[in-house]
Amino acid sequence: MSSADSTNWETREQILRAAWYYYVDQLTQDEVAKRLSISRATAGRLLERSRQSGIVTFTLGSSNFDAFQVGRKLREAFDLKEALVPPALEDPLSEPHAIAQRLARGGAQYLQNALDTGQTLSLGWGETVQATMERLPVEQREKVTTVTLTGGVNTYVPTPRRGHAAPGLHFDAVIPAPIVVSSAKLAEDLRSETVIQSVLERSRSADHALVGIGGLAEQATLAQQGYVTDAELAEFRAQGAVGDILGMFYNANGDVLDVPLHKRRIGIDVDELRDIPNVVGIAGGMSKVEAILGALRGGYLDVLVTTEDVARALLAAEGIDV
């Protein structure tokens, strides 16, 4: 990269950071100036340039997210269509709920630009996925069809901690089965049911998918829901598991483990997930670095929305300096 190009990237990155802090995080210009170590007047000029250049309209245009060098390098390193990395706050986020809410802002911004009327959006579960959909304007949600990617209705509905679903938030098609059933034979029988086959086919043929990424440093969602035991999780770790997507556990290279749990699972598999044209993974927190890295190495994602500390850790794991 030439010196001029480098300067251009640095300038665009500072403009976008200022715009994110002001318009998305709703900081004051004084607070923006403090976070960027610039004068209030300079912060005002950056915000004016963000409007004049088209970076800021009514939303942050997704085509400008790669102005963050860390996001651009992440996209290049893992051959992603897009990598959205909201700028880090002064105080590092560590509480999972706070991380989920911050990532949801970025995920919703991306989807507003990506979704077209009449398309199908298939969804995984988790607080961050739920929060992203709640932040998506109602008119955006109503123009697409939403389908679940797995069984387990109780994993998709809001929990008391997250509150009630946003107005208009619903699924047009739900797989009417648990995520995991008691035997491989029962799972096979359920997958052969016409109504379940129909929803699974709609999931496979979606235009976009939005999924969370589960880590093993904390209790997995499947364990929280009672579908997998602590003993099973320990066995998965012993076999090299670093995380899961849609209840399928994989190792550091993204290879899915051969474990009995997967034969009892109801939902599309990872090969089918890869075939969806635009898979958006949304996850953050340093405890999930290994899980996110495995998902990227496995080629499960086309777009990643993550926190800045995680993005830098992912690049460092690949020997890339930022």
XYZ file of C-alpha atoms in Angstrom:
322
model
C 0.000 0.000 0.000
C 1.394 3.443 -0.935
C 1.844 6.225 1.619
C -1.089 8.135 0.093
C -3.321 5.069 0.281
C -2.330 4.501 3.901
C -3.159 8.108 4.775
C -6.509 7.789 3.011
C -7.382 4.654 5.003
C -6.398 6.355 8.262
C -8.512 9.414 7.450
C -11.555 7.345 6.441
C -11.193 5.209 9.549
C -11.155 8.278 11.807
C -14.221 9.699 10.026
C -16.107 6.440 10.455
C -15.096 6.086 14.100
C -16.369 9.600 14.783
C -19.626 8.841 12.946
C -20.169 5.586 14.830
C -19.537 7.156 18.241
C -21.808 10.131 17.493
C -24.683 8.606 15.528
C -24.796 5.021 16.802
C -23.419 5.292 20.354
C -24.988 8.769 20.667
C -21.981 10.338 22.352
C -21.670 14.126 22.396
C -19.118 15.875 20.182
C -17.036 16.561 23.301
C -17.076 12.832 24.142
C -16.181 11.919 20.548
C -13.265 14.360 20.659
C -12.035 12.868 23.936
C -12.186 9.271 22.657
C -10.300 10.181 19.472
C -7.845 12.527 21.270
C -8.742 15.437 18.990
C -10.273 18.873 19.476
C -14.024 19.411 19.518
C -13.686 21.484 16.326
C -11.887 18.623 14.567
C -14.581 16.197 15.720
C -17.207 18.513 14.218
C -15.316 18.622 10.905
C -15.073 14.801 10.826
C -18.818 14.487 11.384
C -19.493 17.019 8.639
C -17.229 15.059 6.261
C -19.091 11.849 7.157
C -22.317 13.463 5.958
C -20.830 15.066 2.859
C -19.106 11.868 1.756
C -22.251 9.741 2.093
C -20.870 7.568 4.882
C -23.768 8.807 6.986
C -27.233 9.018 5.501
C -29.978 7.563 7.663
C -27.750 4.592 8.476
C -24.041 3.903 8.267
C -23.613 2.592 4.732
C -22.259 -0.952 4.924
C -19.965 -0.326 1.946
C -17.981 2.034 4.168
C -17.408 -0.330 7.079
C -14.150 -1.507 5.551
C -12.721 1.926 6.309
C -11.747 0.345 9.619
C -8.373 -1.163 8.832
C -8.947 -3.988 11.285
C -12.195 -4.878 9.502
C -10.586 -4.664 6.090
C -7.697 -6.917 7.140
C -10.118 -9.378 8.708
C -12.085 -9.543 5.485
C -8.949 -10.135 3.432
C -7.433 -12.682 5.827
C -10.501 -14.918 5.874
C -11.884 -14.205 2.384
C -15.068 -12.647 3.741
C -17.557 -10.531 1.825
C -17.652 -8.142 4.753
C -16.273 -7.769 8.266
C -18.048 -5.310 10.529
C -16.077 -4.252 13.581
C -17.716 -1.530 15.708
C -14.966 0.657 17.174
C -13.922 -0.214 20.697
C -15.198 1.857 23.598
C -12.738 3.360 26.076
C -13.800 0.854 28.718
C -13.511 -2.740 27.418
C -16.775 -4.652 27.290
C -16.744 -7.878 29.230
C -20.331 -8.518 30.278
C -21.998 -10.786 27.678
C -25.263 -8.822 27.614
C -23.426 -5.542 26.904
C -21.397 -7.196 24.136
C -24.558 -8.643 22.573
C -26.302 -5.276 22.530
C -23.327 -3.494 20.976
C -22.884 -6.117 18.274
C -26.621 -6.047 17.573
C -26.272 -2.427 16.465
C -23.689 -3.409 13.875
C -25.651 -6.468 12.777
C -28.833 -4.452 12.297
C -26.963 -1.777 10.321
C -25.595 -4.448 8.006
C -28.951 -6.176 7.475
C -30.681 -2.897 6.644
C -28.345 -2.583 3.674
C -28.296 -6.285 2.719
C -31.939 -7.370 2.790
C -34.155 -6.947 -0.258
C -37.924 -7.198 -0.435
C -39.159 -10.762 -0.924
C -35.979 -12.457 0.281
C -35.772 -15.144 2.967
C -33.699 -14.716 6.106
C -33.015 -17.902 8.063
C -32.113 -17.489 11.714
C -30.135 -19.240 14.377
C -30.649 -18.623 18.076
C -28.998 -16.677 20.857
C -29.206 -13.314 22.576
C -27.139 -11.478 19.966
C -29.214 -12.786 17.047
C -32.392 -11.902 18.939
C -31.103 -8.413 19.797
C -30.086 -7.811 16.172
C -33.571 -8.626 14.920
C -35.135 -6.423 17.581
C -32.990 -3.484 16.413
C -33.960 -4.040 12.776
C -36.760 -1.601 11.885
C -40.195 -3.204 11.619
C -40.522 -2.212 7.961
C -37.267 -4.045 7.211
C -38.427 -7.207 8.990
C -41.789 -7.167 7.265
C -40.295 -7.134 3.772
C -38.548 -10.508 4.236
C -39.602 -14.014 5.228
C -37.984 -15.384 8.397
C -37.357 -19.087 8.982
C -35.624 -20.981 11.800
C -32.538 -23.045 11.002
C -33.080 -25.681 13.687
C -35.721 -27.074 15.942
C -36.122 -25.838 19.508
C -38.789 -23.154 19.678
C -37.763 -22.278 23.256
C -34.293 -21.258 22.071
C -35.734 -18.711 19.636
C -38.303 -16.952 21.779
C -37.197 -14.132 24.102
C -36.243 -15.029 27.666
C -37.386 -12.993 30.700
C -33.891 -11.477 30.867
C -34.160 -10.158 27.324
C -37.738 -8.992 27.776
C -40.558 -9.211 25.287
C -39.962 -9.457 21.573
C -40.013 -6.249 19.600
C -43.318 -5.411 17.877
C -43.716 -7.414 14.681
C -40.886 -9.821 15.520
C -41.984 -13.290 14.539
C -41.010 -16.268 12.422
C -42.888 -17.101 9.255
C -41.824 -20.743 9.521
C -40.610 -22.658 12.581
C -39.263 -26.217 12.639
C -41.818 -27.926 14.927
C -39.397 -30.113 16.872
C -36.765 -29.862 19.600
C -33.168 -29.134 18.620
C -32.063 -32.480 20.031
C -34.244 -35.529 20.626
C -33.724 -38.701 22.659
C -32.419 -40.975 19.898
C -30.953 -40.955 16.415
C -33.915 -43.040 15.195
C -36.441 -40.494 16.473
C -34.468 -37.684 14.853
C -34.466 -39.560 11.538
C -38.207 -40.157 11.771
C -38.926 -36.513 12.562
C -36.754 -35.290 9.711
C -38.830 -37.450 7.357
C -42.071 -35.736 8.414
C -43.486 -33.612 5.593
C -43.991 -30.467 7.669
C -40.441 -30.583 9.032
C -38.957 -31.359 5.620
C -40.823 -28.345 4.235
C -39.378 -25.907 6.756
C -35.890 -27.392 6.458
C -36.031 -26.890 2.705
C -37.052 -23.260 3.182
C -34.093 -22.834 5.534
C -31.664 -24.367 3.047
C -32.911 -22.168 0.198
C -32.728 -18.877 2.135
C -30.978 -15.843 0.664
C -29.349 -14.909 3.973
C -28.679 -16.570 7.311
C -27.942 -14.889 10.648
C -26.229 -17.122 13.200
C -24.525 -16.873 16.556
C -21.356 -18.741 17.471
C -21.164 -20.723 20.686
C -17.960 -20.977 22.681
C -16.922 -23.628 25.182
C -15.300 -21.293 27.699
C -18.759 -20.687 29.120
C -21.765 -22.986 29.292
C -23.072 -23.644 25.796
C -26.639 -22.688 24.940
C -27.486 -26.363 24.395
C -26.372 -27.072 27.964
C -28.398 -24.159 29.302
C -31.449 -25.584 27.541
C -30.780 -29.080 28.890
C -30.006 -30.690 25.535
C -26.415 -31.597 26.385
C -24.808 -32.539 29.696
C -21.646 -31.170 31.276
C -20.114 -34.621 30.855
C -20.818 -34.528 27.111
C -19.304 -31.055 26.828
C -16.195 -32.290 28.624
C -15.951 -35.165 26.141
C -16.335 -32.744 23.211
C -13.506 -30.616 24.605
C -11.357 -33.736 24.942
C -11.966 -34.398 21.240
C -10.830 -30.886 20.371
C -14.098 -28.960 20.225
C -13.715 -25.177 20.356
C -17.262 -24.063 19.571
C -20.573 -24.778 17.887
C -22.832 -23.343 15.227
C -26.489 -24.377 15.310
C -25.643 -27.117 17.815
C -22.910 -28.715 15.713
C -19.532 -28.797 17.469
C -16.280 -28.311 15.559
C -12.531 -28.172 16.214
C -9.943 -25.418 15.706
C -9.782 -26.127 11.955
C -13.559 -25.947 11.604
C -13.982 -29.702 11.162
C -17.251 -30.977 12.625
C -16.774 -33.633 15.308
C -18.216 -37.103 14.894
C -20.291 -37.295 18.071
C -23.613 -39.053 18.773
C -25.292 -35.752 19.674
C -25.251 -34.639 16.051
C -27.291 -37.661 14.971
C -30.006 -36.654 17.451
C -30.152 -33.069 16.213
C -32.918 -31.467 14.101
C -31.782 -28.706 11.750
C -29.742 -28.003 8.651
C -26.124 -29.176 8.788
C -23.000 -27.072 8.268
C -22.555 -28.070 4.621
C -26.073 -26.825 3.946
C -25.324 -23.663 5.897
C -22.276 -23.021 3.690
C -24.534 -23.276 0.620
C -26.688 -20.331 1.749
C -25.453 -17.365 -0.332
C -24.853 -14.959 2.559
C -24.188 -16.310 6.063
C -23.754 -13.593 8.673
C -22.047 -14.662 11.906
C -22.428 -12.357 14.893
C -20.401 -13.013 18.039
C -17.942 -11.287 20.331
C -16.123 -11.456 23.630
C -12.598 -12.762 24.113
C -13.933 -16.059 25.472
C -15.179 -16.829 21.936
C -11.999 -16.145 19.964
C -11.219 -19.848 19.432
C -14.813 -20.589 18.434
C -14.979 -17.713 15.949
C -11.565 -18.599 14.514
C -12.676 -22.210 13.973
C -15.853 -21.040 12.226
C -13.808 -18.796 9.929
C -11.305 -21.529 9.137
C -14.192 -23.891 8.417
C -15.573 -21.454 5.853
C -18.986 -21.260 7.519
C -19.321 -17.472 7.297
C -19.516 -14.874 4.543
C -19.849 -11.911 6.898
C -18.585 -11.484 10.460
C -19.779 -8.934 13.003
C -17.515 -8.935 16.048
C -15.858 -6.738 18.646
C -12.609 -4.918 17.944
C -10.614 -6.826 20.572
C -11.738 -10.129 19.068
C -10.963 -8.946 15.522
C -7.419 -8.070 16.538
C -7.010 -11.424 18.325
C -8.228 -13.286 15.223
C -5.704 -11.481 13.044
C -2.932 -12.099 15.568
C -3.758 -15.811 15.507
C -3.101 -15.708 11.768
C 0.159 -13.782 12.250
C -1.258 -10.514 10.897
C -0.371 -7.194 12.518
C -2.863 -4.315 12.658
